[in-house]
Amino acid sequence: MDSLTQTWVNDYLDLYNYARTIEDLEWAEDILRKLQDQKDALLEEERKAILLRELLTSYDRINKQLIDIFSKLRVASEGYQTESLQEQWFKLKLMRIDVSRKILQYK
């Protein structure tokens, strides 16, 4: 939680305590709802950040595999070996496109 968010939460907790002290239960409940909404928003933001990191890691892994296959293709001499490598390369390219689309959704 960043300092601005933490300050906001602390301020609202202070307001909640004050509302309870003056026995304004409606106001106290409203404050609790706002805190709950903020918590849900923060959790959603964190979930998206985790997914984005996982997608970026997956993208990097796919790129490394593509480079490895490309290196193997350059030295491959037999037809069936070349075909197999090309199939793997094509599947990885499709996977990378799919991951790229998902990354763009979370940015």
Coordinates of N, CA and C in Angstrom, one line a residue:
M1 N 0.8 -1.2 0.0 CA 0.0 0.0 0.0 C 0.9 1.2 0.0
D2 N 0.7 2.1 -0.9 CA 1.5 3.3 -1.0 C 1.1 4.3 0.1
S3 N 2.0 5.3 0.4 CA 1.8 6.2 1.5 C 0.5 7.0 1.4
L4 N 0.1 7.4 0.2 CA -1.1 8.2 0.0 C -2.3 7.4 0.3
T5 N -2.3 6.1 -0.1 CA -3.5 5.3 0.2 C -3.5 5.0 1.7
Q6 N -2.4 4.8 2.3 CA -2.3 4.5 3.7 C -2.8 5.7 4.5
T7 N -2.4 6.9 4.1 CA -2.9 8.1 4.8 C -4.4 8.2 4.6
W8 N -4.9 7.9 3.4 CA -6.4 8.0 3.2 C -7.1 7.0 4.1
V9 N -6.6 5.8 4.2 CA -7.2 4.8 5.1 C -7.1 5.2 6.5
N10 N -6.0 5.7 7.0 CA -5.9 6.2 8.4 C -6.8 7.3 8.7
D11 N -7.0 8.2 7.7 CA -7.9 9.3 7.9 C -9.4 8.8 8.1
Y12 N -9.7 7.9 7.2 CA -11.1 7.3 7.3 C -11.3 6.5 8.6
L13 N -10.3 5.8 9.0 CA -10.4 5.1 10.3 C -10.6 6.1 11.5
D14 N -9.9 7.3 11.4 CA -10.1 8.3 12.4 C -11.5 8.8 12.3
L15 N -12.0 9.1 11.1 CA -13.4 9.5 11.0 C -14.4 8.5 11.5
Y16 N -14.1 7.2 11.2 CA -14.9 6.2 11.7 C -15.0 6.2 13.3
N17 N -13.8 6.3 13.9 CA -13.7 6.3 15.3 C -14.5 7.5 15.9
Y18 N -14.4 8.7 15.2 CA -15.1 9.9 15.6 C -16.6 9.7 15.5
A19 N -17.0 9.1 14.4 CA -18.4 8.8 14.2 C -19.0 7.9 15.3
R20 N -18.2 6.9 15.6 CA -18.7 6.0 16.7 C -18.7 6.7 18.1
T21 N -17.7 7.6 18.3 CA -17.7 8.4 19.5 C -18.9 9.3 19.7
I22 N -19.3 9.9 18.6 CA -20.5 10.8 18.7 C -21.8 10.0 18.4
E23 N -21.7 8.7 18.3 CA -22.8 7.8 18.1 C -23.6 8.1 16.8
D24 N -22.9 8.5 15.8 CA -23.6 8.6 14.5 C -23.3 7.3 13.7
L25 N -24.2 6.4 13.9 CA -24.0 5.0 13.4 C -24.2 5.0 11.9
E26 N -25.0 5.8 11.3 CA -25.2 5.9 9.9 C -23.9 6.4 9.2
W27 N -23.3 7.4 9.7 CA -22.1 7.9 9.2 C -21.0 6.8 9.3
A28 N -20.9 6.2 10.5 CA -19.9 5.1 10.7 C -20.1 4.0 9.7
E29 N -21.3 3.6 9.4 CA -21.5 2.6 8.4 C -21.1 3.0 7.0
D30 N -21.4 4.3 6.7 CA -21.0 4.8 5.4 C -19.5 4.8 5.2
I31 N -18.8 5.2 6.3 CA -17.3 5.1 6.3 C -16.8 3.7 6.1
L32 N -17.4 2.8 6.8 CA -17.0 1.4 6.6 C -17.2 0.9 5.1
R33 N -18.3 1.3 4.5 CA -18.6 0.9 3.1 C -17.5 1.5 2.2
K34 N -17.2 2.8 2.5 CA -16.1 3.4 1.6 C -14.8 2.7 1.8
L35 N -14.5 2.3 3.0 CA -13.2 1.5 3.3 C -13.2 0.2 2.6
Q36 N -14.4 -0.5 2.6 CA -14.5 -1.8 2.0 C -14.4 -1.6 0.5
D37 N -15.0 -0.6 -0.1 CA -14.9 -0.4 -1.5 C -13.4 -0.1 -1.9
Q38 N -12.7 0.7 -1.1 CA -11.3 1.0 -1.4 C -10.5 -0.3 -1.3
K39 N -10.8 -1.2 -0.3 CA -10.0 -2.4 -0.2 C -10.2 -3.3 -1.4
D40 N -11.5 -3.4 -1.9 CA -11.8 -4.2 -3.1 C -11.0 -3.6 -4.3
A41 N -11.0 -2.3 -4.4 CA -10.3 -1.7 -5.5 C -8.8 -1.9 -5.5
L42 N -8.2 -1.9 -4.3 CA -6.8 -2.1 -4.1 C -6.5 -3.6 -4.4
L43 N -7.3 -4.5 -4.0 CA -7.1 -5.9 -4.2 C -7.2 -6.2 -5.7
E44 N -8.1 -5.6 -6.4 CA -8.2 -5.7 -7.9 C -7.0 -5.2 -8.6
E45 N -6.5 -4.0 -8.1 CA -5.3 -3.5 -8.7 C -4.1 -4.4 -8.5
E46 N -4.0 -4.9 -7.3 CA -2.9 -5.9 -7.1 C -3.0 -7.1 -7.9
R47 N -4.2 -7.6 -8.0 CA -4.4 -8.8 -8.9 C -4.0 -8.6 -10.3
K48 N -4.4 -7.4 -10.8 CA -4.0 -7.1 -12.2 C -2.5 -6.9 -12.3
A49 N -1.8 -6.4 -11.3 CA -0.4 -6.2 -11.4 C 0.3 -7.6 -11.3
I50 N -0.2 -8.5 -10.6 CA 0.4 -9.8 -10.5 C 0.2 -10.5 -11.8
L51 N -1.0 -10.4 -12.4 CA -1.2 -11.1 -13.7 C -0.3 -10.5 -14.8
L52 N -0.1 -9.2 -14.8 CA 0.7 -8.5 -15.8 C 2.2 -9.0 -15.6
R53 N 2.7 -9.1 -14.4 CA 4.0 -9.6 -14.2 C 4.2 -11.0 -14.7
E54 N 3.2 -11.9 -14.4 CA 3.2 -13.3 -14.9 C 3.2 -13.3 -16.4
L55 N 2.4 -12.5 -17.1 CA 2.3 -12.4 -18.5 C 3.6 -11.9 -19.1
L56 N 4.2 -10.9 -18.5 CA 5.5 -10.4 -19.0 C 6.6 -11.5 -18.9
T57 N 6.6 -12.3 -17.8 CA 7.5 -13.4 -17.6 C 7.3 -14.4 -18.6
S58 N 6.1 -14.7 -18.9 CA 5.7 -15.7 -19.9 C 6.2 -15.2 -21.3
Y59 N 6.0 -14.0 -21.6 CA 6.4 -13.4 -22.9 C 8.0 -13.5 -23.0
D60 N 8.7 -13.2 -22.0 CA 10.1 -13.3 -22.0 C 10.6 -14.8 -22.2
R61 N 9.9 -15.7 -21.5 CA 10.2 -17.1 -21.7 C 10.0 -17.6 -23.1
I62 N 8.9 -17.2 -23.7 CA 8.6 -17.6 -25.1 C 9.6 -17.0 -26.0
N63 N 10.0 -15.7 -25.8 CA 11.0 -15.1 -26.7 C 12.3 -15.9 -26.6
K64 N 12.7 -16.3 -25.4 CA 14.0 -17.1 -25.3 C 13.9 -18.4 -26.0
Q65 N 12.7 -19.1 -25.9 CA 12.5 -20.3 -26.6 C 12.5 -20.1 -28.1
L66 N 11.9 -19.0 -28.6 CA 12.0 -18.7 -30.0 C 13.4 -18.5 -30.5
I67 N 14.2 -17.8 -29.7 CA 15.6 -17.6 -30.1 C 16.4 -18.9 -30.1
D68 N 16.1 -19.8 -29.1 CA 16.7 -21.1 -29.1 C 16.4 -22.0 -30.3
I69 N 15.1 -22.0 -30.7 CA 14.6 -22.7 -31.9 C 15.2 -22.1 -33.1
F70 N 15.3 -20.8 -33.2 CA 15.8 -20.2 -34.4 C 17.3 -20.6 -34.6
S71 N 18.0 -20.6 -33.5 CA 19.4 -21.1 -33.5 C 19.6 -22.5 -34.0
K72 N 18.7 -23.3 -33.5 CA 18.7 -24.7 -34.0 C 18.3 -24.9 -35.4
L73 N 17.4 -24.0 -35.9 CA 17.0 -24.0 -37.3 C 18.1 -23.7 -38.2
R74 N 19.0 -22.8 -37.8 CA 20.1 -22.3 -38.6 C 21.1 -23.5 -38.9
V75 N 21.2 -24.4 -37.9 CA 22.2 -25.5 -38.1 C 21.5 -26.8 -38.4
A76 N 20.2 -26.9 -38.5 CA 19.5 -28.1 -38.8 C 19.8 -28.4 -40.3
S77 N 20.0 -29.7 -40.5 CA 20.3 -30.1 -41.9 C 19.2 -31.1 -42.4
E78 N 18.6 -31.9 -41.5 CA 17.7 -32.9 -42.0 C 16.3 -32.3 -42.1
G79 N 15.5 -32.8 -43.1 CA 14.2 -32.2 -43.3 C 13.2 -32.4 -42.2
Y80 N 13.2 -33.6 -41.6 CA 12.2 -33.9 -40.5 C 12.5 -33.1 -39.3
Q81 N 13.8 -32.9 -39.1 CA 14.2 -32.1 -37.9 C 13.8 -30.6 -38.1
T82 N 14.0 -30.1 -39.3 CA 13.7 -28.7 -39.7 C 12.1 -28.5 -39.6
E83 N 11.4 -29.5 -40.1 CA 9.9 -29.4 -40.0 C 9.4 -29.3 -38.5
S84 N 10.0 -30.2 -37.7 CA 9.6 -30.2 -36.3 C 9.9 -28.9 -35.6
L85 N 11.1 -28.3 -35.9 CA 11.5 -27.1 -35.3 C 10.6 -25.9 -35.8
Q86 N 10.3 -26.0 -37.1 CA 9.4 -24.9 -37.7 C 8.0 -25.0 -37.0
E87 N 7.5 -26.2 -36.8 CA 6.2 -26.3 -36.1 C 6.3 -25.8 -34.7
Q88 N 7.3 -26.1 -34.0 CA 7.5 -25.5 -32.6 C 7.6 -24.0 -32.7
W89 N 8.3 -23.5 -33.6 CA 8.5 -22.0 -33.8 C 7.1 -21.4 -34.1
F90 N 6.3 -22.0 -34.9 CA 5.0 -21.4 -35.3 C 4.1 -21.4 -34.1
K91 N 4.1 -22.5 -33.3 CA 3.2 -22.6 -32.1 C 3.7 -21.5 -31.1
L92 N 5.0 -21.3 -30.9 CA 5.5 -20.3 -30.0 C 5.1 -18.9 -30.4
K93 N 5.1 -18.7 -31.8 CA 4.7 -17.4 -32.3 C 3.3 -17.1 -32.0
L94 N 2.4 -18.1 -32.1 CA 1.0 -17.9 -31.8 C 0.8 -17.7 -30.3
M95 N 1.6 -18.4 -29.5 CA 1.5 -18.2 -28.0 C 1.9 -16.8 -27.7
R96 N 3.0 -16.3 -28.3 CA 3.5 -15.0 -28.0 C 2.4 -13.9 -28.4
I97 N 1.7 -14.1 -29.5 CA 0.7 -13.2 -30.0 C -0.4 -13.2 -28.9
D98 N -0.8 -14.4 -28.4 CA -1.9 -14.5 -27.4 C -1.5 -13.7 -26.1
V99 N -0.2 -14.0 -25.7 CA 0.2 -13.3 -24.5 C 0.3 -11.8 -24.7
S100 N 0.7 -11.4 -25.9 CA 0.8 -9.9 -26.2 C -0.5 -9.3 -26.0
R101 N -1.6 -9.9 -26.6 CA -2.9 -9.4 -26.5 C -3.4 -9.3 -25.0
K102 N -3.1 -10.3 -24.2 CA -3.4 -10.2 -22.8 C -2.7 -9.1 -22.1
I103 N -1.4 -8.9 -22.4 CA -0.6 -7.9 -21.8 C -1.3 -6.5 -22.1
L104 N -1.7 -6.3 -23.3 CA -2.3 -5.0 -23.7 C -3.6 -4.8 -22.9
Q105 N -4.3 -5.8 -22.5 CA -5.5 -5.7 -21.8 C -5.2 -5.2 -20.4
Y106 N -4.1 -5.5 -19.8 CA -3.8 -5.1 -18.4 C -2.9 -3.9 -18.3
K107 N -2.5 -3.3 -19.4 CA -1.7 -2.1 -19.3 C -2.6 -0.9 -19.3

